[in-house]
């Protein structure tokens, strides 16, 4: 009830396609309300409002500054190109706006640190826009993964994230431009693989990162496809991932433990909104003569009342409300999670740029 | 009918655990019959005959030579340690016995070439003991994989093969001894990953092979676990695989194409004997606002009348009968398939031995 009486008021900087999904998520989230949208021109922002049937109460601004200057705005969602994150996230924090920032978070970890510092100094919440962390399926997988009897130690992680965009994407999309989203497929699809791998390792930074010699760059030098190996020396754990704009839709994560393993095929965007599943096995062995297994994989299905992006907004707003009510300070865990992903992302990029040399972290 | 009247008569060299499964497969295969078994001592061979309830008509020999000298034996199945393959496979061929050889086929491709040459010179059939090639599921997957509209070009292949053997395995099993099965987990579990990857690439040899810096060796220097990347430069295709005695049971293969992808979780030993499935998607995309997919993965299930190992024996015996009836010569395709796997296996071993240097093929 209290949630619905005093919702966190969001402003959005930019009218990217992903902003449409987050508008809806803000609407679905019981503790959040969309207060303002903006674009570099009022016309484009108005078009966005019409296309998405936004309420007439939503303010429509022709500049990002106006959102930051609107004292009714508690928090901003920033889906701008990565190259603009530093400027606008820092400005937002300085204006005491809580920051929900689209991924990849920054051009490098140095930039991200400046953003996180600005948020901390100004007492505002930071979170990146990775939605899958907030799906209850993720929590259930983590529970199993953390069970020493069912799963044991993590030995190997594999992830892939790929899709084939339409031809015009390769001409026009910001993810193909070196000066806008210069990480290309690595920053877009690869961000999720890196996040999933680090999630499985409790966000422990790896020892080394190596881009395998099979990277495809476009004519701007932007990564269209790459395969990466990651190594934790102390644990002897290894991960590989493939991220690509050149292969059919996949969102796979497999985690192999000493006693169990699981596999999920739709991590980033579940096949359906209302439930999602993963396959889990533990203690599998072969029957006599190796004629088969003593079990088949178990499908674990989790139902969710709200879609994962609404759960993300809800969690973000819960933290914001805690700060507003002076009950608590910002939760720096989310910034820490983003930071580990950014560190590994930077290392992959450095490895690609060096012609697949191993990068030590 | 003809099959059952004149079955191919098998002799088995050695009483390895896997021989129990193949005894049964010979029994199930309509064109094959078990004629003789052997061990280094008659006692051990007799024990094997009793344990497996073999017919009293099956000859029990106390040496491998006796099997090769038995003129009633058409073909031999050789499940001996890899270090003994060269000697016994060549001797068998020289005695005009057709050769069904357990994997890994040899200590290196030079040895395998001598085996294949002996088979060719003596006009006998060669086949290695990889059973999964013979499952009708494999043929169905290949059909989809080869469809340019449904699958497109192969971009990425991932495979894992792992299991956790009981503690005594690490003390006593031949796969932990440098002088017996010196490839360890690579020759055992990894052979399948390599085979599956090459199968997806129509057995085209890759450009490079690199063992990632996360290999675990035992105190004998035998591979207990390793992760490998493989690259086809011309196609821009990349593969990674993980093979291990240190992780929970997996037998995964994922193949990502430009238009479709498939995933199988029980490639080497299907969960059940009578049917097996894989997941396939083609032309997947996201619904508006990326709230979900336009499809979920399709489970393709294939029923089989005989288990895959019986289908392997049946196919081998079909070829043997063709040769016996002078209708055709040996089919060298199977030796060619084994040879590509052995070449890649050797390259992985060389990369492991060199501390993860990239090996050019």
XYZ file of C-alpha atoms in Angstrom:
722
model
C 0.000 0.000 0.000
C 2.724 2.395 1.042
C 4.479 1.403 -2.179
C 1.591 2.495 -4.277
C 1.078 5.755 -2.386
C 4.651 6.995 -2.738
C 6.081 5.439 -5.858
C 9.588 6.253 -7.033
C 9.282 8.686 -9.937
C 11.409 7.798 -12.953
C 12.777 9.943 -15.732
C 14.267 8.349 -18.833
C 17.208 9.798 -20.749
C 16.836 8.805 -24.387
C 14.299 6.863 -26.408
C 16.222 3.708 -27.264
C 14.225 0.604 -28.191
C 15.045 -0.967 -24.809
C 13.423 2.046 -23.088
C 10.059 0.765 -24.352
C 10.487 -2.410 -22.345
C 11.596 -0.500 -19.233
C 8.650 1.968 -19.518
C 6.340 -1.016 -19.316
C 8.385 -2.467 -16.434
C 8.083 0.799 -14.472
C 4.365 0.695 -15.085
C 4.138 -2.923 -13.875
C 6.293 -2.334 -10.809
C 4.029 -1.475 -7.832
C 6.502 0.981 -6.252
C 7.432 2.958 -9.378
C 5.904 5.446 -11.763
C 7.107 6.998 -14.988
C 7.301 10.762 -14.525
C 9.223 12.020 -17.556
C 10.818 10.934 -20.808
C 13.305 12.829 -22.938
C 15.118 12.851 -26.210
C 17.438 15.263 -27.966
C 14.306 16.688 -29.617
C 10.793 17.086 -28.230
C 9.380 15.637 -31.449
C 11.165 12.332 -31.028
C 10.165 12.128 -27.374
C 6.524 12.834 -28.266
C 6.594 10.106 -30.911
C 7.922 7.707 -28.287
C 5.112 8.678 -25.896
C 2.478 8.043 -28.566
C 4.026 4.779 -29.792
C 4.058 3.422 -26.257
C 0.636 4.840 -25.263
C 2.159 6.680 -22.313
C -0.183 8.539 -19.986
C -0.640 12.232 -20.741
C 0.655 12.909 -17.251
C 4.150 11.811 -18.315
C 6.332 14.858 -18.978
C 7.950 14.962 -22.408
C 11.276 16.808 -22.572
C 13.406 17.778 -25.559
C 16.679 17.496 -23.630
C 18.199 15.218 -21.000
C 19.060 18.215 -18.787
C 15.403 19.009 -18.276
C 14.846 15.567 -16.738
C 17.735 16.109 -14.350
C 16.420 19.562 -13.438
C 12.908 18.274 -12.703
C 12.779 18.105 -8.909
C 9.940 15.583 -9.081
C 12.224 13.010 -10.658
C 13.711 10.615 -8.062
C 15.581 8.282 -10.381
C 16.738 8.107 -13.974
C 17.001 5.192 -16.337
C 19.822 5.788 -18.853
C 19.672 3.727 -22.062
C 22.069 6.026 -23.953
C 25.025 4.727 -26.022
C 27.869 3.560 -23.783
C 30.090 6.466 -24.811
C 27.604 8.870 -23.162
C 27.252 6.975 -19.866
C 30.051 8.720 -17.973
C 28.744 12.204 -18.656
C 25.063 11.584 -17.992
C 25.344 9.138 -15.102
C 27.710 11.465 -13.219
C 25.501 14.502 -13.938
C 22.452 12.577 -12.752
C 24.167 11.562 -9.509
C 25.254 15.139 -8.924
C 21.618 16.177 -9.321
C 20.803 13.562 -6.631
C 19.005 11.283 -9.055
C 19.324 7.545 -8.456
C 20.888 5.829 -11.477
C 19.612 2.762 -13.329
C 22.189 2.473 -16.112
C 21.942 0.333 -19.237
C 24.789 -2.112 -19.914
C 27.618 -2.162 -20.783
C 28.080 0.335 -17.985
C 31.033 2.337 -19.363
C 33.841 2.447 -21.904
C 36.206 1.116 -19.264
C 36.383 0.447 -15.549
C 38.025 3.850 -14.962
C 34.875 5.528 -16.237
C 32.662 3.200 -14.239
C 34.629 3.983 -11.085
C 33.950 7.694 -11.644
C 30.230 6.918 -12.019
C 30.187 4.740 -8.879
C 32.110 7.393 -6.957
C 29.646 10.077 -8.028
C 26.755 7.888 -6.874
C 28.420 7.171 -3.545
C 29.365 10.815 -2.900
C 25.828 11.915 -3.625
C 24.174 9.125 -1.691
C 22.249 7.743 -4.673
C 21.584 4.145 -5.646
C 23.358 2.579 -8.651
C 22.234 -0.483 -10.591
C 22.895 -1.668 -14.120
C 20.089 -2.809 -16.377
C 20.820 -6.559 -16.435
C 17.348 -7.959 -15.900
C 18.035 -11.689 -15.500
C 19.597 -11.222 -12.043
C 16.115 -10.372 -10.777
C 14.223 -13.392 -12.098
C 13.313 -15.826 -9.306
C 14.758 -18.592 -11.497
C 18.188 -17.031 -10.981
C 17.773 -17.199 -7.206
C 16.676 -20.846 -7.439
C 19.675 -21.748 -9.612
C 21.953 -20.008 -7.134
C 20.452 -21.978 -4.279
C 21.247 -25.262 -6.014
C 24.660 -24.025 -7.146
C 25.534 -23.120 -3.562
C 24.561 -26.499 -2.136
C 27.789 -28.399 -1.463
C 25.980 -31.747 -1.474
C 23.965 -31.223 -4.631
C 26.411 -29.228 -6.714
C 29.855 -29.343 -5.125
C 32.587 -27.146 -6.571
C 32.225 -25.251 -9.844
C 34.555 -26.821 -12.429
C 33.482 -25.351 -15.731
C 31.097 -22.732 -17.044
C 29.983 -22.288 -20.630
C 27.803 -19.517 -21.941
C 26.682 -18.257 -25.309
C 24.686 -15.219 -26.257
C 23.981 -14.652 -29.906
C 21.414 -13.349 -32.321
C 21.247 -12.433 -35.972
C 20.010 -8.873 -36.327
C 18.405 -7.664 -39.574
C 20.769 -6.372 -42.301
C 20.079 -2.682 -41.515
C 21.440 -3.248 -37.984
C 24.922 -3.722 -39.408
C 24.656 -0.351 -41.185
C 22.999 1.835 -38.585
C 22.902 0.400 -35.093
C 24.995 2.076 -32.412
C 26.377 -1.366 -31.515
C 28.266 -1.394 -34.824
C 29.882 2.050 -34.338
C 33.282 2.403 -32.700
C 32.464 5.833 -31.215
C 29.088 4.859 -29.724
C 28.986 1.261 -28.447
C 32.513 0.267 -29.321
C 32.285 -3.098 -27.561
C 29.832 -4.332 -30.224
C 28.658 -7.907 -29.635
C 30.965 -8.159 -26.621
C 29.306 -5.260 -24.808
C 25.807 -6.300 -25.786
C 25.568 -10.106 -25.856
C 28.914 -10.751 -24.152
C 28.037 -8.623 -21.120
C 25.469 -11.265 -20.184
C 27.861 -14.184 -20.657
C 30.439 -12.443 -18.468
C 27.781 -11.636 -15.878
C 26.492 -15.207 -15.785
C 29.991 -16.639 -15.462
C 30.930 -14.255 -12.652
C 27.584 -14.903 -10.960
C 28.389 -18.624 -10.910
C 31.772 -17.795 -9.359
C 30.292 -15.490 -6.707
C 31.794 -12.509 -8.529
C 35.350 -13.575 -7.837
C 37.626 -11.968 -10.420
C 39.481 -14.502 -12.611
C 43.238 -14.837 -12.972
C 43.350 -14.561 -16.766
C 41.163 -13.728 -19.730
C 41.965 -14.716 -23.324
C 40.016 -13.934 -26.481
C 40.401 -16.943 -28.758
C 41.751 -16.331 -32.261
C 38.342 -16.413 -33.907
C 37.127 -12.866 -33.485
C 35.199 -11.195 -36.305
C 35.413 -7.382 -36.504
C 33.388 -5.172 -38.823
C 34.945 -2.462 -41.017
C 34.852 -0.048 -38.041
C 36.903 -2.490 -35.990
C 33.906 -3.314 -33.785
C 33.516 -6.885 -32.494
C 30.759 -8.782 -34.298
C 31.645 -12.142 -32.770
C 34.220 -13.500 -30.355
C 34.960 -16.524 -28.190
C 36.675 -16.115 -24.858
C 38.279 -18.284 -22.203
C 38.515 -17.303 -18.545
C 40.561 -19.001 -15.865
C 40.561 -18.981 -12.063
C 43.941 -20.390 -11.186
C 43.365 -21.086 -7.492
C 40.107 -22.939 -8.054
C 41.227 -24.575 -11.310
C 37.929 -23.405 -12.767
C 37.615 -22.524 -16.421
C 34.907 -20.777 -18.415
C 34.375 -20.231 -22.108
C 31.825 -18.046 -23.795
C 30.724 -17.108 -27.272
C 28.997 -13.814 -28.066
C 27.946 -12.951 -31.550
C 25.762 -10.980 -33.934
C 26.432 -13.704 -36.518
C 24.749 -16.761 -35.029
C 21.209 -17.845 -34.355
C 19.479 -16.815 -31.106
C 21.061 -18.450 -28.054
C 21.199 -17.507 -24.370
C 22.819 -20.600 -22.926
C 24.514 -21.147 -19.621
C 25.855 -24.523 -18.478
C 27.546 -24.844 -15.111
C 29.365 -28.093 -14.336
C 30.121 -28.870 -10.735
C 31.870 -31.738 -9.035
C 28.509 -33.233 -7.990
C 25.857 -31.629 -10.170
C 25.282 -29.561 -13.269
C 22.666 -27.305 -14.736
C 21.761 -25.930 -18.114
C 19.552 -23.006 -19.037
C 18.727 -21.998 -22.626
C 16.928 -18.681 -22.234
C 18.799 -16.909 -19.451
C 18.621 -13.303 -20.620
C 15.101 -13.261 -22.025
C 13.007 -16.206 -20.813
C 10.975 -17.906 -23.533
C 7.817 -16.810 -21.711
C 7.036 -14.031 -19.250
C 5.185 -15.934 -16.564
C 7.533 -18.834 -15.916
C 10.996 -20.062 -16.769
C 12.872 -23.304 -16.315
C 16.305 -24.852 -16.235
C 17.612 -28.409 -16.343
C 19.403 -29.756 -13.317
C 21.069 -33.055 -12.520
C 22.919 -34.145 -9.425
C 24.477 -37.462 -8.559
C 23.937 -38.873 -12.036
C 25.672 -42.103 -12.904
C 25.358 -44.844 -15.455
C 23.353 -48.000 -14.965
C 25.072 -51.403 -15.210
C 26.915 -51.948 -18.523
C 26.542 -48.216 -19.198
C 23.285 -48.859 -21.012
C 21.804 -45.593 -19.830
C 21.682 -43.168 -16.908
C 20.191 -43.635 -13.469
C 18.190 -40.445 -14.088
C 17.278 -37.944 -16.759
C 17.771 -34.238 -16.289
C 15.195 -32.635 -14.019
C 13.316 -29.626 -15.368
C 12.948 -27.073 -12.581
C 10.242 -24.555 -13.475
C 9.776 -21.300 -11.600
C 6.667 -19.147 -11.867
C 6.950 -15.407 -11.517
C 4.163 -12.918 -10.898
C 5.987 -10.020 -12.506
C 8.336 -10.161 -15.510
C 12.013 -9.948 -14.616
C 12.403 -6.346 -15.815
C 9.567 -5.251 -13.501
C 11.249 -7.135 -10.661
C 14.442 -5.239 -11.461
C 12.657 -1.892 -11.315
C 10.856 -2.959 -8.147
C 14.103 -3.919 -6.418
C 15.809 -0.729 -7.551
C 12.869 1.354 -6.299
C 12.814 -0.543 -3.012
C 16.414 0.523 -2.437
C 15.657 4.089 -3.530
C 12.719 4.308 -1.134
C 14.928 3.036 1.677
C 17.345 5.875 1.028
C 14.583 8.464 0.648
C 13.080 7.401 3.940
C 16.576 7.636 5.493
C 16.240 4.067 6.579
C 19.440 3.044 4.871
C 22.267 4.120 2.572
C 22.746 3.015 -1.038
C 23.354 -0.706 -1.564
C 26.815 -0.821 -3.127
C 26.544 -4.531 -3.961
C 24.982 -3.787 -7.356
C 27.785 -1.420 -8.311
C 30.274 -4.055 -7.238
C 28.626 -6.649 -9.484
C 28.705 -4.271 -12.451
C 32.327 -3.497 -11.718
C 33.473 -7.140 -11.902
C 31.725 -7.492 -15.273
C 33.331 -4.296 -16.539
C 36.812 -5.442 -15.429
C 36.420 -8.711 -17.354
C 34.885 -6.904 -20.346
C 37.902 -4.564 -20.461
C 40.253 -7.555 -20.288
C 38.495 -9.291 -23.184
C 38.691 -6.114 -25.254
C 42.398 -5.770 -24.438
C 42.954 -9.385 -25.459
C 41.086 -8.892 -28.748
C 43.054 -5.697 -29.418
C 46.360 -7.446 -28.735
C 45.612 -10.289 -31.125
C 44.448 -12.842 -28.533
C 47.167 -12.357 -25.947
C 46.298 -13.572 -22.455
C 45.416 -10.697 -20.109
C 46.191 -11.052 -16.396
C 43.736 -9.446 -14.003
C 17.206 -64.258 -42.720
C 20.505 -64.489 -44.535
C 21.943 -62.368 -41.735
C 20.911 -64.828 -39.120
C 22.127 -67.856 -41.077
C 25.655 -66.591 -41.617
C 26.457 -64.221 -38.801
C 29.854 -62.583 -38.471
C 31.756 -64.453 -35.751
C 33.459 -62.202 -33.216
C 36.410 -62.799 -30.969
C 37.225 -60.382 -28.171
C 40.752 -59.543 -27.052
C 40.635 -58.690 -23.359
C 37.965 -58.586 -20.701
C 37.641 -54.855 -20.071
C 34.418 -53.586 -18.532
C 33.339 -52.116 -21.875
C 33.593 -55.618 -23.409
C 30.533 -56.591 -21.359
C 28.469 -54.000 -23.185
C 29.822 -55.074 -26.569
C 29.183 -58.784 -25.822
C 25.548 -57.879 -25.330
C 25.587 -55.731 -28.467
C 26.964 -58.631 -30.527
C 24.197 -60.784 -29.119
C 21.542 -58.195 -30.000
C 22.876 -57.579 -33.494
C 21.065 -59.914 -35.946
C 24.099 -60.441 -38.196
C 26.693 -61.150 -35.490
C 27.601 -63.836 -33.020
C 30.153 -64.066 -30.246
C 32.525 -66.925 -31.008
C 35.406 -66.465 -28.567
C 36.627 -64.380 -25.690
C 40.134 -64.142 -24.277
C 42.226 -62.783 -21.494
C 45.849 -63.122 -20.457
C 44.715 -66.018 -18.273
C 42.005 -68.606 -18.884
C 40.716 -68.078 -15.360
C 39.952 -64.415 -15.922
C 38.277 -65.173 -19.241
C 36.150 -67.890 -17.617
C 35.105 -65.486 -14.862
C 34.060 -63.009 -17.543
C 32.022 -65.694 -19.337
C 30.209 -66.601 -16.122
C 29.628 -63.012 -15.029
C 28.056 -62.227 -18.387
C 26.135 -65.498 -18.703
C 27.784 -66.265 -22.033
C 26.674 -69.352 -23.916
C 28.766 -72.472 -23.343
C 29.415 -72.487 -27.072
C 31.594 -69.378 -26.714
C 35.269 -70.381 -26.745
C 37.293 -69.176 -23.768
C 40.975 -68.549 -24.478
C 43.817 -67.755 -22.126
C 45.718 -65.669 -24.673
C 44.904 -63.176 -27.407
C 46.931 -65.176 -29.943
C 44.532 -68.095 -29.707
C 41.666 -65.879 -30.837
C 43.671 -64.691 -33.820
C 44.614 -68.294 -34.661
C 41.017 -69.514 -34.518
C 40.011 -69.786 -38.162
C 36.335 -69.531 -37.222
C 36.800 -65.960 -35.995
C 35.888 -63.381 -38.672
C 36.353 -60.205 -36.662
C 37.891 -59.057 -33.423
C 36.810 -56.427 -30.969
C 39.846 -54.961 -29.180
C 39.160 -53.179 -25.887
C 42.787 -53.344 -24.729
C 44.656 -50.351 -23.272
C 45.618 -47.867 -25.991
C 49.313 -48.677 -25.677
C 48.556 -52.231 -26.915
C 46.422 -51.239 -29.908
C 49.206 -51.031 -32.486
C 50.516 -54.516 -31.773
C 47.197 -56.339 -31.572
C 45.282 -54.493 -34.274
C 48.108 -55.017 -36.783
C 48.454 -58.708 -35.817
C 44.703 -59.157 -36.158
C 44.693 -57.569 -39.623
C 47.604 -59.763 -40.682
C 45.565 -62.793 -39.582
C 42.750 -61.451 -41.822
C 40.519 -60.568 -38.910
C 38.323 -57.498 -39.298
C 39.092 -54.933 -36.594
C 36.635 -53.172 -34.286
C 39.007 -51.135 -32.139
C 38.165 -49.358 -28.896
C 38.961 -45.646 -28.686
C 41.263 -43.795 -28.460
C 42.544 -45.679 -31.462
C 46.302 -45.314 -30.900
C 49.048 -43.474 -29.047
C 49.467 -41.176 -32.051
C 48.371 -40.852 -35.655
C 51.586 -42.542 -36.831
C 50.513 -45.690 -35.002
C 46.974 -45.400 -36.303
C 48.267 -45.063 -39.850
C 50.162 -48.341 -39.422
C 46.958 -49.987 -38.194
C 44.898 -48.579 -41.065
C 47.580 -49.614 -43.558
C 47.599 -53.173 -42.161
C 43.815 -53.313 -42.486
C 43.921 -52.018 -46.040
C 46.751 -54.341 -47.134
C 44.888 -57.324 -45.727
C 41.512 -56.316 -47.045
C 39.838 -56.146 -43.617
C 37.319 -53.671 -42.282
C 38.346 -51.108 -39.635
C 36.037 -49.232 -37.308
C 36.561 -47.603 -33.928
C 34.206 -48.261 -31.027
C 32.468 -44.845 -30.890
C 28.863 -45.933 -30.548
C 27.006 -42.641 -30.831
C 27.727 -42.302 -34.574
C 25.338 -45.223 -35.092
C 22.329 -43.903 -33.180
C 19.543 -42.775 -35.530
C 19.412 -39.547 -33.515
C 22.849 -38.686 -34.873
C 21.613 -39.094 -38.444
C 18.593 -36.897 -37.712
C 20.774 -34.183 -36.175
C 23.036 -34.322 -39.217
C 20.064 -33.928 -41.518
C 19.025 -30.717 -39.759
C 22.603 -29.501 -39.494
C 23.053 -29.946 -43.242
C 19.924 -27.997 -44.162
C 21.041 -24.564 -45.368
C 17.616 -23.059 -44.712
C 17.095 -24.461 -41.238
C 20.621 -24.362 -39.900
C 22.823 -22.273 -42.189
C 26.550 -22.208 -41.529
C 28.150 -23.669 -38.414
C 29.500 -20.800 -36.296
C 30.314 -22.363 -32.952
C 30.407 -25.785 -31.349
C 30.617 -26.545 -27.654
C 30.944 -29.957 -26.113
C 31.609 -31.383 -22.689
C 32.169 -34.907 -21.549
C 32.770 -35.514 -17.894
C 32.159 -37.924 -15.086
C 33.365 -38.470 -11.567
C 34.716 -41.988 -11.199
C 34.928 -43.660 -7.783
C 38.096 -42.991 -5.739
C 39.687 -46.375 -6.620
C 39.616 -45.367 -10.312
C 42.261 -42.729 -9.634
C 44.519 -45.391 -8.087
C 44.056 -48.329 -10.414
C 42.348 -47.543 -13.685
C 44.389 -47.787 -16.891
C 43.130 -44.318 -17.806
C 45.250 -42.866 -14.996
C 48.495 -44.609 -16.068
C 50.920 -42.920 -18.436
C 52.093 -46.228 -19.948
C 48.601 -47.659 -20.576
C 46.061 -45.010 -21.548
C 48.302 -41.977 -21.403
C 45.681 -39.614 -22.825
C 43.632 -39.946 -19.619
C 40.404 -37.928 -19.661
C 41.352 -36.546 -23.084
C 41.484 -39.978 -24.699
C 38.420 -41.240 -22.905
C 35.902 -38.403 -22.508
C 37.670 -35.974 -24.846
C 37.669 -38.425 -27.770
C 33.889 -38.000 -27.918
C 34.009 -34.206 -27.775
C 36.555 -34.155 -30.591
C 34.490 -36.634 -32.595
C 31.286 -34.630 -32.135
C 32.989 -31.382 -33.100
C 34.567 -32.888 -36.230
C 31.267 -34.578 -37.095
C 29.567 -31.163 -37.034
C 32.311 -29.861 -39.356
C 32.029 -32.802 -41.775
C 35.416 -34.058 -40.534
C 37.285 -31.075 -41.910
C 40.549 -30.727 -40.011
C 40.864 -27.434 -38.121
C 43.581 -24.831 -38.545
C 44.654 -24.684 -34.900
C 44.151 -26.441 -31.598
C 44.926 -24.900 -28.201
C 44.610 -26.464 -24.768
C 43.546 -23.688 -22.412
C 45.698 -23.065 -19.348
C 43.436 -24.981 -16.986
C 44.604 -28.542 -17.401
C 44.774 -30.803 -14.364
C 47.327 -33.634 -14.476
C 47.654 -36.442 -11.953
C 50.959 -37.428 -10.353
C 51.733 -39.620 -13.405
C 51.355 -36.602 -15.669
C 48.097 -37.976 -17.098
C 45.327 -35.519 -18.020
C 42.465 -35.579 -15.512
C 40.731 -32.534 -16.952
C 41.332 -30.074 -19.770
C 39.564 -27.417 -21.809
C 40.388 -26.924 -25.461
C 39.704 -24.443 -28.231
C 39.694 -25.352 -31.905
C 39.614 -22.977 -34.836
C 38.804 -23.292 -38.539
C 40.309 -20.165 -40.029
C 38.649 -20.259 -43.433
C 35.147 -20.773 -42.047
C 35.703 -18.534 -39.015
C 34.244 -21.378 -36.949
C 35.334 -21.979 -33.395
C 34.792 -24.867 -30.994
C 35.521 -25.336 -27.321
C 35.292 -28.488 -25.308
C 35.795 -29.635 -21.738
C 36.679 -33.217 -20.836
C 37.169 -34.279 -17.280
C 37.242 -36.978 -14.641
C 36.639 -34.233 -12.065
C 33.153 -32.985 -12.928
C 29.667 -34.388 -12.718
C 28.293 -36.505 -15.579
C 27.824 -34.485 -18.779
C 27.725 -35.416 -22.467
C 26.721 -32.107 -23.997
C 26.962 -30.874 -27.538
C 25.653 -27.509 -28.689
C 26.005 -26.456 -32.298
C 25.219 -22.851 -33.203
C 24.524 -22.041 -36.817
C 23.712 -18.846 -38.627
C 20.020 -19.831 -38.803
C 19.472 -22.546 -36.225
C 20.977 -24.294 -33.246
C 20.708 -27.569 -31.431
C 21.592 -28.948 -28.055
C 21.936 -32.533 -26.884
C 22.700 -33.560 -23.292
C 23.291 -37.292 -23.528
C 25.210 -37.749 -26.769
C 27.549 -40.593 -25.861
C 25.207 -42.686 -23.737
C 21.550 -41.759 -24.249
C 19.544 -41.481 -21.030
C 17.424 -44.427 -22.199
C 18.017 -47.271 -24.620
C 14.867 -47.128 -26.691
C 14.731 -43.455 -27.627
C 16.777 -40.293 -27.463
C 16.114 -36.629 -28.080
C 17.725 -33.299 -28.780
C 16.548 -29.697 -28.688
C 16.412 -27.767 -31.910
C 15.478 -24.209 -32.799
C 15.538 -22.445 -36.125
C 14.488 -18.943 -37.055
C 13.965 -17.906 -33.454
C 13.444 -14.223 -32.732
C 12.080 -12.086 -29.956
C 8.524 -10.885 -29.745
C 7.792 -7.134 -29.608
C 9.561 -5.323 -26.750
C 11.725 -8.447 -26.309
C 9.254 -9.806 -23.781
C 9.894 -13.377 -24.881
C 10.654 -15.560 -27.887
C 8.498 -16.373 -30.885
C 9.081 -20.066 -30.088
C 10.509 -22.399 -27.483
C 13.049 -25.032 -28.339
C 11.607 -28.052 -30.113
C 12.328 -31.470 -28.623
C 13.039 -33.911 -31.436
C 12.722 -37.491 -30.174
C 13.975 -40.481 -32.145
C 13.007 -44.056 -31.360
C 15.437 -46.866 -32.027
C 14.749 -50.576 -32.176
C 18.259 -51.582 -31.222
C 20.591 -49.787 -28.801
C 23.317 -47.782 -30.494
C 26.087 -50.258 -29.664
C 24.125 -53.043 -31.371
C 23.631 -50.760 -34.371
C 27.396 -50.218 -34.417
C 28.065 -53.954 -34.405
C 25.365 -54.490 -37.021
C 26.868 -51.885 -39.343
C 30.374 -53.261 -38.840
C 29.156 -56.796 -39.555
C 27.238 -55.609 -42.608
C 30.487 -54.289 -44.033
C 32.363 -57.447 -43.049
C 29.759 -59.630 -44.746
C 30.010 -57.509 -47.879
C 33.746 -58.184 -47.960
C 33.331 -61.897 -47.186
C 30.824 -62.265 -49.986
C 33.270 -60.425 -52.283
C 30.584 -57.922 -53.019
C 32.752 -54.993 -51.959
C 36.040 -53.905 -50.404
C 36.512 -52.443 -46.940
C 34.799 -49.109 -46.306
C 37.683 -46.751 -45.550
C 35.373 -43.939 -44.415
C 35.371 -45.207 -40.821
C 39.158 -45.255 -40.664
C 39.171 -41.741 -42.079
C 36.822 -40.547 -39.355
C 38.986 -42.114 -36.638
C 42.049 -40.563 -38.202
C 40.706 -36.976 -38.015
C 39.896 -37.501 -34.330
C 43.359 -38.926 -33.681
C 45.037 -35.977 -35.438
C 43.144 -33.496 -33.250
C 43.738 -35.621 -30.126
C 47.480 -35.576 -30.847
C 47.380 -31.802 -31.316
C 45.610 -31.302 -27.981
C 48.170 -33.510 -26.245
C 51.003 -31.559 -27.888
C 49.420 -28.300 -26.743
C 49.018 -29.592 -23.172
C 52.623 -30.819 -23.189
C 53.898 -27.469 -24.449
C 52.090 -25.493 -21.738
C 49.090 -24.426 -23.812
C 50.891 -23.344 -26.963
C 48.721 -23.194 -30.078
C 49.323 -26.176 -32.376
C 48.901 -25.706 -36.133
C 47.520 -28.682 -38.050
